[in-house]
C-alpha cells in the first residue's frame, strides 16, 4: 500500500501541474484539455474525491514506509495546487467600464454594487423558475432538412415593450454539439433579466461543408426578423453569442451581415446583429501564430469541415476566418477567453481583439479569465456566474443605448480581479 499511495501522490501532482500548465502539442492536447478542464472547473468535487482516495489508501497501511509518507506529501501538494485554481475562480470579479453597462463606479474605478448584486446568480442547466422554454421550433425547412431551435423567455404574459433577443450558437468543432447542451446557464439568466433567448441548431460536418453552417445561422437571423414578435422579442434588436466553434460562428455572423455569398437565395434579407459575445473562439484559420501551423491546415478542417487542401486553397480558409471581415462599422464585441485554454490558445483572442480595435469604431471589450480552461462556462461554477453576470450587464447596456438611440460607448475594458492586472 505505501507504493500505491506514492503512485497516487505522483498522479495528483501531475494532474495539478497540468491544470496550471496545460500541454499544447498535438499528441497530448486532447487529454491535457479534458483533464485540465475537469480539474479546474470542477475543483471542489476533485478535491473531495482526492482527499477521500488518499485517506482510504492511508488507512489501509499506506503510511507504512517512506514511500507512503512521500506519497502523502505529494498528494497534499497536488491538492494545494488544485485549491489554488479554486481560489482564483472565487476571486473573479468582472468590471465593465465605458461600455454602457449600468454600473455605479466608485472614485477608484472599482464596482460599487448594492449587496444584492454580490450574490452569485443562480445558474442551472434546466429551466429555472420564472423561465418559459419552448423546444424544437423549426426555423428552416428545405426538403428533408428541418433545423430547430429552443426559445427561453420570461414566464408570464408580456406587458409593455418588446424584449431584446439573444442568439446562442453551440460549439463542438463544427462536427458535434446540440442546442440542449450549451449556453443554458446564460440563457436561463438572461430570460430572468427580461431577454428572449434562441438556442439554435445548425448542420454539422462531415455531412455539412463550410459555409453551410454559417448559411443556416443566417437563415435564423432572417427568420428572427420575421417571427421575433411572436415570442415577444424585438425584431430590430438581436445580439449573438457562442463558444469555441460557436465563438467562431458568432464572429462570422456579426462581421458578415448581408454578404450575398453567405445568403444564397435570400440575398436581400437583413442579417445584421447589434452585438456579439464570442467565448474562446478561433478567428483566424489561415495564419499561424498561436499554433505552429494555421488551424486550417489541420485534419479536422481539411477533411471534415472545409474539405479542401489548405496548401492549395488558402483563400477558402481566409474566407472562413472572421479576421477577413473586420470592418469599421462592425457591431460592438465583447470577447471572452481563458488564459489556460489548451485547445485555442489565448493568443488567438488577443490578436483578434487587437485587429478589431485597430479598425472598428464600435466598442471592443476583452475579458481574459485567468486560470480558465476552454469551455469553462459549461459548468455552473462561481467563475461562470460572474462572467454571465458581466455579459448580462454588457448586453443590457447595449440595449439601453439602442432604446435611447445613442451610439455605442467608446471602447472600454473588462478587468478580472485575480490579484494581478488583466488584459482589458
mmCIF file of C-alpha atoms in Angstrom:
data_model
loop_
_atom_site.group_PDB
_atom_site.id
_atom_site.type_symbol
_atom_site.label_atom_id
_atom_site.label_comp_id
_atom_site.label_asym_id
_atom_site.label_seq_id
_atom_site.Cartn_x
_atom_site.Cartn_y
_atom_site.Cartn_z
ATOM 1 C CA UNK A 1 0.000 0.000 0.000
ATOM 2 C CA UNK A 2 2.817 2.531 0.585
ATOM 3 C CA UNK A 3 3.709 2.341 -3.093
ATOM 4 C CA UNK A 4 0.048 2.702 -4.030
ATOM 5 C CA UNK A 5 -0.049 5.919 -2.007
ATOM 6 C CA UNK A 6 3.181 7.059 -3.694
ATOM 7 C CA UNK A 7 1.684 6.393 -7.126
ATOM 8 C CA UNK A 8 -1.474 8.271 -6.143
ATOM 9 C CA UNK A 9 0.585 11.231 -4.928
ATOM 10 C CA UNK A 10 2.578 11.377 -8.161
ATOM 11 C CA UNK A 11 -0.650 11.234 -10.173
ATOM 12 C CA UNK A 12 -2.205 14.076 -8.180
ATOM 13 C CA UNK A 13 0.857 16.286 -8.651
ATOM 14 C CA UNK A 14 0.866 15.650 -12.405
ATOM 15 C CA UNK A 15 -2.851 16.435 -12.689
ATOM 16 C CA UNK A 16 -2.420 19.670 -10.719
ATOM 17 C CA UNK A 17 0.600 20.641 -12.818
ATOM 18 C CA UNK A 18 -1.422 20.064 -15.999
ATOM 19 C CA UNK A 19 -4.158 22.344 -14.652
ATOM 20 C CA UNK A 20 -1.646 25.165 -14.225
ATOM 21 C CA UNK A 21 0.390 24.478 -17.389
ATOM 22 C CA UNK A 22 -1.679 22.545 -19.988
ATOM 23 C CA UNK A 23 0.058 20.974 -22.966
ATOM 24 C CA UNK A 24 -0.461 22.325 -26.486
ATOM 25 C CA UNK A 25 1.423 19.719 -28.545
ATOM 26 C CA UNK A 26 -0.594 17.623 -30.970
ATOM 27 C CA UNK A 27 -0.273 14.319 -29.123
ATOM 28 C CA UNK A 28 -1.256 15.487 -25.640
ATOM 29 C CA UNK A 29 -3.555 18.422 -26.374
ATOM 30 C CA UNK A 30 -6.802 16.440 -26.129
ATOM 31 C CA UNK A 31 -6.094 14.526 -22.897
ATOM 32 C CA UNK A 32 -4.472 17.620 -21.390
ATOM 33 C CA UNK A 33 -7.589 19.655 -22.161
ATOM 34 C CA UNK A 34 -10.120 17.200 -20.763
ATOM 35 C CA UNK A 35 -8.084 16.543 -17.611
ATOM 36 C CA UNK A 36 -7.381 20.233 -17.034
ATOM 37 C CA UNK A 37 -10.956 21.254 -17.839
ATOM 38 C CA UNK A 38 -12.453 18.864 -15.293
ATOM 39 C CA UNK A 39 -9.788 19.643 -12.688
ATOM 40 C CA UNK A 40 -10.123 23.424 -12.889
ATOM 41 C CA UNK A 41 -13.837 23.848 -13.420
ATOM 42 C CA UNK A 42 -14.880 21.069 -11.015
ATOM 43 C CA UNK A 43 -12.181 21.742 -8.431
ATOM 44 C CA UNK A 44 -14.415 21.274 -5.330
ATOM 45 C CA UNK A 45 -15.522 17.826 -6.494
ATOM 46 C CA UNK A 46 -11.965 16.880 -7.438
ATOM 47 C CA UNK A 47 -10.623 17.912 -4.033
ATOM 48 C CA UNK A 48 -13.223 15.864 -2.172
ATOM 49 C CA UNK A 49 -12.545 12.822 -4.358
ATOM 50 C CA UNK A 50 -8.781 13.103 -3.964
ATOM 51 C CA UNK A 51 -8.967 13.584 -0.223
ATOM 52 C CA UNK A 52 -11.208 10.545 0.121
ATOM 53 C CA UNK A 53 -8.924 8.398 -2.047
ATOM 54 C CA UNK A 54 -5.810 9.492 -0.142
ATOM 55 C CA UNK A 55 -7.405 8.854 3.236
ATOM 56 C CA UNK A 56 -8.637 5.427 2.126
ATOM 57 C CA UNK A 57 -5.211 4.275 0.895
ATOM 58 C CA UNK A 58 -3.536 5.652 4.041
ATOM 59 C CA UNK A 59 -5.984 3.862 6.335
ATOM 60 C CA UNK A 60 -5.113 0.512 4.723
ATOM 61 C CA UNK A 61 -1.428 0.776 5.583
ATOM 62 C CA UNK A 62 -0.364 3.326 3.029
ATOM 63 C CA UNK A 63 1.833 5.147 5.547
ATOM 64 C CA UNK A 64 3.947 2.097 6.418
ATOM 65 C CA UNK A 65 7.239 3.257 4.997
ATOM 66 C CA UNK A 66 8.979 6.163 3.299
ATOM 67 C CA UNK A 67 7.112 5.642 0.032
ATOM 68 C CA UNK A 68 3.761 6.183 1.736
ATOM 69 C CA UNK A 69 4.828 9.359 3.526
ATOM 70 C CA UNK A 70 6.335 10.702 0.312
ATOM 71 C CA UNK A 71 3.085 9.909 -1.495
ATOM 72 C CA UNK A 72 1.080 11.689 1.197
ATOM 73 C CA UNK A 73 3.261 14.785 0.861
ATOM 74 C CA UNK A 74 2.845 14.752 -2.914
ATOM 75 C CA UNK A 75 -0.920 14.257 -2.601
ATOM 76 C CA UNK A 76 -1.178 17.255 -0.293
ATOM 77 C CA UNK A 77 0.943 19.303 -2.715
ATOM 78 C CA UNK A 78 -1.302 18.300 -5.617
ATOM 79 C CA UNK A 79 -4.468 19.190 -3.712
ATOM 80 C CA UNK A 80 -2.950 22.544 -2.800
ATOM 81 C CA UNK A 81 -2.357 23.195 -6.484
ATOM 82 C CA UNK A 82 -5.985 22.475 -7.312
ATOM 83 C CA UNK A 83 -7.129 24.578 -4.357
ATOM 84 C CA UNK A 84 -5.181 27.483 -5.871
ATOM 85 C CA UNK A 85 -7.262 27.241 -9.071
ATOM 86 C CA UNK A 86 -10.413 27.226 -6.952
ATOM 87 C CA UNK A 87 -9.280 30.313 -5.051
ATOM 88 C CA UNK A 88 -8.561 32.114 -8.326
ATOM 89 C CA UNK A 89 -12.034 31.270 -9.590
ATOM 90 C CA UNK A 90 -13.636 32.696 -6.462
ATOM 91 C CA UNK A 91 -11.739 35.972 -6.852
ATOM 92 C CA UNK A 92 -13.344 36.544 -10.257
ATOM 93 C CA UNK A 93 -14.974 39.971 -10.490
ATOM 94 C CA UNK A 94 -15.880 41.310 -13.918
ATOM 95 C CA UNK A 95 -15.986 45.099 -14.141
ATOM 96 C CA UNK A 96 -17.207 46.923 -17.245
ATOM 97 C CA UNK A 97 -16.044 50.465 -17.881
ATOM 98 C CA UNK A 98 -17.303 52.792 -20.612
ATOM 99 C CA UNK A 99 -19.394 50.023 -22.124
ATOM 100 C CA UNK A 100 -22.824 51.430 -21.486
ATOM 101 C CA UNK A 101 -23.460 48.789 -18.834
ATOM 102 C CA UNK A 102 -25.469 50.064 -15.855
ATOM 103 C CA UNK A 103 -22.632 50.151 -13.337
ATOM 104 C CA UNK A 104 -22.051 52.524 -10.459
ATOM 105 C CA UNK A 105 -18.288 53.050 -10.186
ATOM 106 C CA UNK A 106 -16.549 54.370 -7.121
ATOM 107 C CA UNK A 107 -13.780 57.018 -7.371
ATOM 108 C CA UNK A 108 -11.160 54.259 -7.548
ATOM 109 C CA UNK A 109 -12.796 52.815 -10.638
ATOM 110 C CA UNK A 110 -13.999 49.670 -8.916
ATOM 111 C CA UNK A 111 -17.564 48.369 -8.801
ATOM 112 C CA UNK A 112 -19.833 49.680 -6.084
ATOM 113 C CA UNK A 113 -22.856 47.431 -6.130
ATOM 114 C CA UNK A 114 -25.601 47.019 -3.574
ATOM 115 C CA UNK A 115 -25.033 43.854 -1.581
ATOM 116 C CA UNK A 116 -27.705 42.065 -3.595
ATOM 117 C CA UNK A 117 -25.535 42.347 -6.696
ATOM 118 C CA UNK A 118 -22.755 40.414 -4.994
ATOM 119 C CA UNK A 119 -24.896 37.314 -4.792
ATOM 120 C CA UNK A 120 -23.882 34.712 -7.362
ATOM 121 C CA UNK A 121 -26.669 34.427 -9.942
ATOM 122 C CA UNK A 122 -28.478 31.113 -9.776
ATOM 123 C CA UNK A 123 -27.211 29.066 -12.672
ATOM 124 C CA UNK A 124 -28.857 25.880 -13.813
ATOM 125 C CA UNK A 125 -28.914 23.547 -16.777
ATOM 126 C CA UNK A 126 -32.691 23.061 -16.698
ATOM 127 C CA UNK A 127 -35.351 25.770 -16.927
ATOM 128 C CA UNK A 128 -35.448 27.702 -13.686
ATOM 129 C CA UNK A 129 -38.423 29.302 -12.007
ATOM 130 C CA UNK A 130 -39.558 32.323 -13.964
ATOM 131 C CA UNK A 131 -38.314 30.969 -17.313
ATOM 132 C CA UNK A 132 -40.524 29.529 -20.016
ATOM 133 C CA UNK A 133 -38.914 27.256 -22.619
ATOM 134 C CA UNK A 134 -40.420 26.281 -25.959
ATOM 135 C CA UNK A 135 -38.472 23.496 -27.636
ATOM 136 C CA UNK A 136 -37.883 22.257 -31.160
ATOM 137 C CA UNK A 137 -39.336 25.150 -33.104
ATOM 138 C CA UNK A 138 -38.500 24.735 -36.806
ATOM 139 C CA UNK A 139 -36.830 27.845 -38.224
ATOM 140 C CA UNK A 140 -35.696 26.425 -41.556
ATOM 141 C CA UNK A 141 -37.303 23.715 -43.663
ATOM 142 C CA UNK A 142 -35.975 22.738 -47.065
ATOM 143 C CA UNK A 143 -36.965 19.307 -48.350
ATOM 144 C CA UNK A 144 -35.859 16.806 -45.708
ATOM 145 C CA UNK A 145 -33.839 19.459 -43.884
ATOM 146 C CA UNK A 146 -35.526 20.715 -40.705
ATOM 147 C CA UNK A 147 -33.467 22.930 -38.416
ATOM 148 C CA UNK A 148 -34.775 23.638 -34.937
ATOM 149 C CA UNK A 149 -34.274 25.985 -32.011
ATOM 150 C CA UNK A 150 -35.346 26.370 -28.384
ATOM 151 C CA UNK A 151 -36.744 29.647 -27.048
ATOM 152 C CA UNK A 152 -36.013 30.845 -23.492
ATOM 153 C CA UNK A 153 -38.163 33.734 -22.313
ATOM 154 C CA UNK A 154 -39.630 35.161 -19.128
ATOM 155 C CA UNK A 155 -42.620 33.268 -17.811
ATOM 156 C CA UNK A 156 -45.977 35.011 -17.682
ATOM 157 C CA UNK A 157 -47.640 37.378 -20.047
ATOM 158 C CA UNK A 158 -45.585 40.143 -21.603
ATOM 159 C CA UNK A 159 -46.554 43.684 -20.854
ATOM 160 C CA UNK A 160 -45.043 46.798 -22.360
ATOM 161 C CA UNK A 161 -42.336 46.945 -24.996
ATOM 162 C CA UNK A 162 -40.823 44.114 -26.985
ATOM 163 C CA UNK A 163 -37.860 42.386 -25.340
ATOM 164 C CA UNK A 164 -34.254 42.202 -26.602
ATOM 165 C CA UNK A 165 -33.242 38.987 -28.367
ATOM 166 C CA UNK A 166 -30.148 36.810 -27.902
ATOM 167 C CA UNK A 167 -28.963 34.114 -30.319
ATOM 168 C CA UNK A 168 -26.900 31.261 -28.793
ATOM 169 C CA UNK A 169 -24.657 29.131 -31.066
ATOM 170 C CA UNK A 170 -23.304 25.886 -29.638
ATOM 171 C CA UNK A 171 -19.734 24.716 -30.147
ATOM 172 C CA UNK A 172 -18.268 21.294 -30.867
ATOM 173 C CA UNK A 173 -15.579 21.771 -33.541
ATOM 174 C CA UNK A 174 -18.278 22.194 -36.212
ATOM 175 C CA UNK A 175 -18.918 18.411 -36.062
ATOM 176 C CA UNK A 176 -20.728 17.723 -32.769
ATOM 177 C CA UNK A 177 -22.927 19.565 -30.270
ATOM 178 C CA UNK A 178 -26.561 20.404 -29.789
ATOM 179 C CA UNK A 179 -28.751 23.228 -28.508
ATOM 180 C CA UNK A 180 -29.663 21.104 -25.463
ATOM 181 C CA UNK A 181 -26.079 21.030 -24.203
ATOM 182 C CA UNK A 182 -24.581 24.535 -24.232
ATOM 183 C CA UNK A 183 -25.429 28.100 -23.288
ATOM 184 C CA UNK A 184 -28.093 27.030 -20.789
ATOM 185 C CA UNK A 185 -26.807 28.921 -17.725
ATOM 186 C CA UNK A 186 -26.559 32.123 -19.782
ATOM 187 C CA UNK A 187 -29.961 31.722 -21.449
ATOM 188 C CA UNK A 188 -31.704 30.991 -18.159
ATOM 189 C CA UNK A 189 -30.093 34.013 -16.522
ATOM 190 C CA UNK A 190 -30.853 36.320 -19.445
ATOM 191 C CA UNK A 191 -34.503 35.214 -19.566
ATOM 192 C CA UNK A 192 -34.909 36.086 -15.892
ATOM 193 C CA UNK A 193 -33.477 39.519 -16.743
ATOM 194 C CA UNK A 194 -36.135 40.049 -19.409
ATOM 195 C CA UNK A 195 -34.434 38.775 -22.569
ATOM 196 C CA UNK A 196 -35.682 36.269 -25.128
ATOM 197 C CA UNK A 197 -33.009 33.690 -25.960
ATOM 198 C CA UNK A 198 -32.859 31.456 -29.033
ATOM 199 C CA UNK A 199 -30.645 28.358 -28.771
ATOM 200 C CA UNK A 200 -30.080 27.433 -32.411
ATOM 201 C CA UNK A 201 -29.035 24.184 -34.082
ATOM 202 C CA UNK A 202 -27.306 24.126 -37.461
ATOM 203 C CA UNK A 203 -25.995 21.466 -39.834
ATOM 204 C CA UNK A 204 -22.806 19.742 -38.700
ATOM 205 C CA UNK A 205 -19.831 18.322 -40.551
ATOM 206 C CA UNK A 206 -18.834 16.000 -42.071
ATOM 207 C CA UNK A 207 -22.293 15.963 -43.645
ATOM 208 C CA UNK A 208 -22.217 19.754 -43.926
ATOM 209 C CA UNK A 209 -19.467 21.542 -45.847
ATOM 210 C CA UNK A 210 -18.409 25.067 -44.992
ATOM 211 C CA UNK A 211 -20.069 27.595 -45.313
ATOM 212 C CA UNK A 212 -23.330 25.678 -44.843
ATOM 213 C CA UNK A 213 -23.014 26.081 -41.051
ATOM 214 C CA UNK A 214 -22.957 29.868 -41.420
ATOM 215 C CA UNK A 215 -25.701 29.909 -44.040
ATOM 216 C CA UNK A 216 -28.015 28.053 -41.642
ATOM 217 C CA UNK A 217 -27.369 30.586 -38.905
ATOM 218 C CA UNK A 218 -28.051 33.463 -41.274
ATOM 219 C CA UNK A 219 -31.336 31.778 -42.118
ATOM 220 C CA UNK A 220 -32.112 32.007 -38.413
ATOM 221 C CA UNK A 221 -31.325 35.737 -38.313
ATOM 222 C CA UNK A 222 -33.660 36.287 -41.263
ATOM 223 C CA UNK A 223 -36.296 34.115 -39.545
ATOM 224 C CA UNK A 224 -35.879 36.142 -36.351
ATOM 225 C CA UNK A 225 -36.599 39.404 -38.146
ATOM 226 C CA UNK A 226 -39.901 37.931 -39.357
ATOM 227 C CA UNK A 227 -41.013 35.972 -36.282
ATOM 228 C CA UNK A 228 -39.455 37.700 -33.256
ATOM 229 C CA UNK A 229 -42.649 39.463 -32.241
ATOM 230 C CA UNK A 230 -44.442 36.112 -31.953
ATOM 231 C CA UNK A 231 -42.167 35.396 -28.987
ATOM 232 C CA UNK A 232 -42.243 38.886 -27.528
ATOM 233 C CA UNK A 233 -38.840 39.866 -28.953
ATOM 234 C CA UNK A 234 -37.822 42.993 -30.831
ATOM 235 C CA UNK A 235 -37.065 42.128 -34.481
ATOM 236 C CA UNK A 236 -34.740 45.132 -34.716
ATOM 237 C CA UNK A 237 -32.517 44.110 -31.788
ATOM 238 C CA UNK A 238 -30.590 40.835 -31.728
ATOM 239 C CA UNK A 239 -27.233 40.000 -30.194
ATOM 240 C CA UNK A 240 -25.302 36.781 -30.774
ATOM 241 C CA UNK A 241 -23.115 34.606 -28.540
ATOM 242 C CA UNK A 242 -21.475 31.190 -28.593
ATOM 243 C CA UNK A 243 -18.361 29.299 -27.558
ATOM 244 C CA UNK A 244 -15.478 27.541 -29.347
ATOM 245 C CA UNK A 245 -16.740 26.732 -32.873
ATOM 246 C CA UNK A 246 -19.789 28.691 -31.740
ATOM 247 C CA UNK A 247 -17.463 31.597 -30.950
ATOM 248 C CA UNK A 248 -16.057 31.429 -34.475
ATOM 249 C CA UNK A 249 -19.584 31.359 -35.894
ATOM 250 C CA UNK A 250 -20.654 34.188 -33.580
ATOM 251 C CA UNK A 251 -17.925 36.401 -35.002
ATOM 252 C CA UNK A 252 -18.764 35.360 -38.562
ATOM 253 C CA UNK A 253 -22.462 36.142 -38.115
ATOM 254 C CA UNK A 254 -21.619 39.549 -36.649
ATOM 255 C CA UNK A 255 -18.989 40.521 -39.230
ATOM 256 C CA UNK A 256 -20.570 39.209 -42.448
ATOM 257 C CA UNK A 257 -24.008 40.805 -42.213
ATOM 258 C CA UNK A 258 -25.804 40.934 -45.568
ATOM 259 C CA UNK A 259 -22.944 39.449 -47.607
ATOM 260 C CA UNK A 260 -24.655 37.764 -50.595
ATOM 261 C CA UNK A 261 -22.189 34.850 -50.824
ATOM 262 C CA UNK A 262 -23.345 33.637 -47.405
ATOM 263 C CA UNK A 263 -27.038 34.211 -48.146
ATOM 264 C CA UNK A 264 -27.787 32.192 -51.301
ATOM 265 C CA UNK A 265 -31.442 32.538 -52.183
ATOM 266 C CA UNK A 266 -32.112 35.171 -49.527
ATOM 267 C CA UNK A 267 -29.571 37.803 -50.507
ATOM 268 C CA UNK A 268 -31.929 40.686 -49.722
ATOM 269 C CA UNK A 269 -32.626 39.569 -46.132
ATOM 270 C CA UNK A 270 -31.261 41.731 -43.337
ATOM 271 C CA UNK A 271 -28.872 39.579 -41.270
ATOM 272 C CA UNK A 272 -27.303 42.318 -39.161
ATOM 273 C CA UNK A 273 -26.964 41.980 -35.383
ATOM 274 C CA UNK A 274 -26.458 44.608 -32.709
ATOM 275 C CA UNK A 275 -23.726 42.980 -30.643
ATOM 276 C CA UNK A 276 -21.523 39.872 -30.361
ATOM 277 C CA UNK A 277 -20.112 37.978 -27.363
ATOM 278 C CA UNK A 278 -17.835 35.160 -28.591
ATOM 279 C CA UNK A 279 -16.378 32.813 -25.957
ATOM 280 C CA UNK A 280 -12.969 31.148 -26.580
ATOM 281 C CA UNK A 281 -13.366 31.213 -30.349
ATOM 282 C CA UNK A 282 -10.969 30.728 -33.253
ATOM 283 C CA UNK A 283 -10.831 33.769 -35.513
ATOM 284 C CA UNK A 284 -8.013 33.129 -37.995
ATOM 285 C CA UNK A 285 -7.828 29.846 -39.931
ATOM 286 C CA UNK A 286 -5.152 30.788 -42.464
ATOM 287 C CA UNK A 287 -2.255 32.210 -40.417
ATOM 288 C CA UNK A 288 -0.104 30.545 -37.786
ATOM 289 C CA UNK A 289 0.757 32.325 -34.543
ATOM 290 C CA UNK A 290 -0.821 30.610 -31.564
ATOM 291 C CA UNK A 291 -0.158 27.302 -33.360
ATOM 292 C CA UNK A 292 2.954 26.061 -35.226
ATOM 293 C CA UNK A 293 0.787 25.864 -38.347
ATOM 294 C CA UNK A 294 -2.517 27.515 -39.318
ATOM 295 C CA UNK A 295 -5.688 25.997 -37.880
ATOM 296 C CA UNK A 296 -6.904 25.485 -41.449
ATOM 297 C CA UNK A 297 -4.058 23.039 -42.099
ATOM 298 C CA UNK A 298 -5.388 20.564 -39.542
ATOM 299 C CA UNK A 299 -7.011 17.251 -40.464
ATOM 300 C CA UNK A 300 -10.300 18.402 -38.927
ATOM 301 C CA UNK A 301 -10.688 21.436 -41.181
ATOM 302 C CA UNK A 302 -9.182 19.937 -44.342
ATOM 303 C CA UNK A 303 -11.013 16.600 -44.270
ATOM 304 C CA UNK A 304 -14.255 17.238 -42.396
ATOM 305 C CA UNK A 305 -15.281 20.914 -42.424
ATOM 306 C CA UNK A 306 -13.926 22.931 -45.366
ATOM 307 C CA UNK A 307 -12.944 19.763 -47.281
ATOM 308 C CA UNK A 308 -10.215 21.437 -49.327
ATOM 309 C CA UNK A 309 -6.423 21.018 -49.003
ATOM 310 C CA UNK A 310 -5.099 24.059 -47.188
ATOM 311 C CA UNK A 311 -1.894 24.342 -49.230
ATOM 312 C CA UNK A 312 -3.827 24.516 -52.498
ATOM 313 C CA UNK A 313 -6.759 26.663 -51.306
ATOM 314 C CA UNK A 314 -5.616 29.109 -48.629
ATOM 315 C CA UNK A 315 -8.176 31.637 -49.861
ATOM 316 C CA UNK A 316 -11.002 29.286 -48.820
ATOM 317 C CA UNK A 317 -9.727 29.376 -45.261
ATOM 318 C CA UNK A 318 -9.305 33.136 -45.381
ATOM 319 C CA UNK A 319 -12.967 33.422 -46.409
ATOM 320 C CA UNK A 320 -13.897 31.247 -43.418
ATOM 321 C CA UNK A 321 -11.973 33.477 -40.974
ATOM 322 C CA UNK A 322 -13.623 36.316 -39.018
ATOM 323 C CA UNK A 323 -10.443 38.424 -39.260
ATOM 324 C CA UNK A 324 -11.010 38.725 -43.008
ATOM 325 C CA UNK A 325 -14.241 40.641 -42.418
ATOM 326 C CA UNK A 326 -13.119 43.096 -39.748
ATOM 327 C CA UNK A 327 -14.536 46.452 -40.751
ATOM 328 C CA UNK A 328 -15.037 49.961 -39.475
ATOM 329 C CA UNK A 329 -18.780 49.550 -38.946
ATOM 330 C CA UNK A 330 -18.556 46.211 -37.139
ATOM 331 C CA UNK A 331 -21.045 45.804 -34.272
ATOM 332 C CA UNK A 332 -19.829 46.017 -30.660
ATOM 333 C CA UNK A 333 -17.841 42.989 -29.460
ATOM 334 C CA UNK A 334 -17.234 41.522 -26.011
ATOM 335 C CA UNK A 335 -14.560 38.815 -26.463
ATOM 336 C CA UNK A 336 -14.029 36.290 -23.643
ATOM 337 C CA UNK A 337 -11.192 33.759 -23.356
ATOM 338 C CA UNK A 338 -9.465 31.677 -20.685
ATOM 339 C CA UNK A 339 -5.760 32.220 -20.019
ATOM 340 C CA UNK A 340 -5.135 28.453 -19.713
ATOM 341 C CA UNK A 341 -7.082 27.396 -22.772
ATOM 342 C CA UNK A 342 -5.197 24.418 -24.214
ATOM 343 C CA UNK A 343 -7.377 23.928 -27.326
ATOM 344 C CA UNK A 344 -7.439 27.520 -28.600
ATOM 345 C CA UNK A 345 -4.515 29.412 -27.031
ATOM 346 C CA UNK A 346 -5.332 32.792 -25.547
ATOM 347 C CA UNK A 347 -3.024 34.485 -28.069
ATOM 348 C CA UNK A 348 -5.719 33.817 -30.695
ATOM 349 C CA UNK A 349 -8.188 36.034 -28.850
ATOM 350 C CA UNK A 350 -5.586 38.725 -28.173
ATOM 351 C CA UNK A 351 -4.665 39.155 -31.836
ATOM 352 C CA UNK A 352 -8.323 39.177 -32.900
ATOM 353 C CA UNK A 353 -9.134 41.882 -30.351
ATOM 354 C CA UNK A 354 -6.112 43.913 -31.460
ATOM 355 C CA UNK A 355 -7.244 43.708 -35.082
ATOM 356 C CA UNK A 356 -10.792 44.723 -34.225
ATOM 357 C CA UNK A 357 -9.650 47.683 -32.144
ATOM 358 C CA UNK A 358 -7.434 48.906 -34.972
ATOM 359 C CA UNK A 359 -10.369 49.145 -37.379
ATOM 360 C CA UNK A 360 -13.771 49.119 -35.681
ATOM 361 C CA UNK A 361 -15.341 52.306 -34.362
ATOM 362 C CA UNK A 362 -17.583 50.301 -32.005
ATOM 363 C CA UNK A 363 -16.599 49.165 -28.506
ATOM 364 C CA UNK A 364 -14.291 46.145 -28.462
ATOM 365 C CA UNK A 365 -14.140 44.770 -24.932
ATOM 366 C CA UNK A 366 -11.976 41.853 -23.852
ATOM 367 C CA UNK A 367 -12.087 39.664 -20.754
ATOM 368 C CA UNK A 368 -9.225 37.254 -20.184
ATOM 369 C CA UNK A 369 -10.267 34.849 -17.464
ATOM 370 C CA UNK A 370 -7.097 33.967 -15.583
ATOM 371 C CA UNK A 371 -6.801 30.280 -14.841
ATOM 372 C CA UNK A 372 -9.781 29.281 -17.015
ATOM 373 C CA UNK A 373 -9.698 26.379 -19.476
ATOM 374 C CA UNK A 374 -11.540 26.011 -22.750
ATOM 375 C CA UNK A 375 -15.322 25.655 -22.305
ATOM 376 C CA UNK A 376 -15.104 26.846 -18.691
ATOM 377 C CA UNK A 377 -18.698 28.110 -18.755
ATOM 378 C CA UNK A 378 -20.206 24.670 -19.447
ATOM 379 C CA UNK A 379 -20.221 24.028 -15.697
ATOM 380 C CA UNK A 380 -22.372 26.301 -13.487
ATOM 381 C CA UNK A 381 -19.384 27.347 -11.359
ATOM 382 C CA UNK A 382 -18.653 30.530 -9.434
ATOM 383 C CA UNK A 383 -16.494 31.790 -12.305
ATOM 384 C CA UNK A 384 -19.295 31.098 -14.782
ATOM 385 C CA UNK A 385 -21.706 33.026 -12.579
ATOM 386 C CA UNK A 386 -19.516 36.124 -12.502
ATOM 387 C CA UNK A 387 -18.887 36.021 -16.258
ATOM 388 C CA UNK A 388 -22.563 35.569 -17.047
ATOM 389 C CA UNK A 389 -23.404 38.482 -14.791
ATOM 390 C CA UNK A 390 -20.852 40.596 -16.681
ATOM 391 C CA UNK A 391 -22.238 39.538 -20.058
ATOM 392 C CA UNK A 392 -25.751 40.416 -18.949
ATOM 393 C CA UNK A 393 -24.642 43.883 -17.806
ATOM 394 C CA UNK A 394 -22.824 44.457 -21.069
ATOM 395 C CA UNK A 395 -25.733 43.375 -23.267
ATOM 396 C CA UNK A 396 -28.207 45.313 -21.146
ATOM 397 C CA UNK A 397 -26.035 48.372 -21.669
ATOM 398 C CA UNK A 398 -26.132 47.867 -25.444
ATOM 399 C CA UNK A 399 -29.899 47.521 -25.339
ATOM 400 C CA UNK A 400 -30.268 50.669 -23.242
ATOM 401 C CA UNK A 401 -28.239 52.623 -25.802
ATOM 402 C CA UNK A 402 -30.385 51.185 -28.588
ATOM 403 C CA UNK A 403 -33.550 52.250 -26.766
ATOM 404 C CA UNK A 404 -32.145 55.723 -26.248
ATOM 405 C CA UNK A 405 -30.999 55.974 -29.853
ATOM 406 C CA UNK A 406 -27.409 56.569 -28.755
ATOM 407 C CA UNK A 407 -24.234 55.387 -30.469
ATOM 408 C CA UNK A 408 -22.254 52.712 -28.616
ATOM 409 C CA UNK A 409 -19.859 53.971 -25.980
ATOM 410 C CA UNK A 410 -16.172 54.371 -26.702
ATOM 411 C CA UNK A 411 -14.081 51.213 -26.351
ATOM 412 C CA UNK A 412 -13.891 50.211 -22.730
ATOM 413 C CA UNK A 413 -12.251 47.473 -20.769
ATOM 414 C CA UNK A 414 -13.048 44.473 -18.698
ATOM 415 C CA UNK A 415 -10.934 43.657 -15.705
ATOM 416 C CA UNK A 416 -10.863 40.493 -13.693
ATOM 417 C CA UNK A 417 -9.845 40.831 -10.078
ATOM 418 C CA UNK A 418 -7.429 37.929 -9.657
ATOM 419 C CA UNK A 419 -4.572 39.595 -7.842
ATOM 420 C CA UNK A 420 -2.823 40.891 -10.964
ATOM 421 C CA UNK A 421 -3.707 43.142 -13.906
ATOM 422 C CA UNK A 422 -5.722 41.514 -16.628
ATOM 423 C CA UNK A 423 -5.983 42.296 -20.276
ATOM 424 C CA UNK A 424 -8.555 44.996 -20.920
#
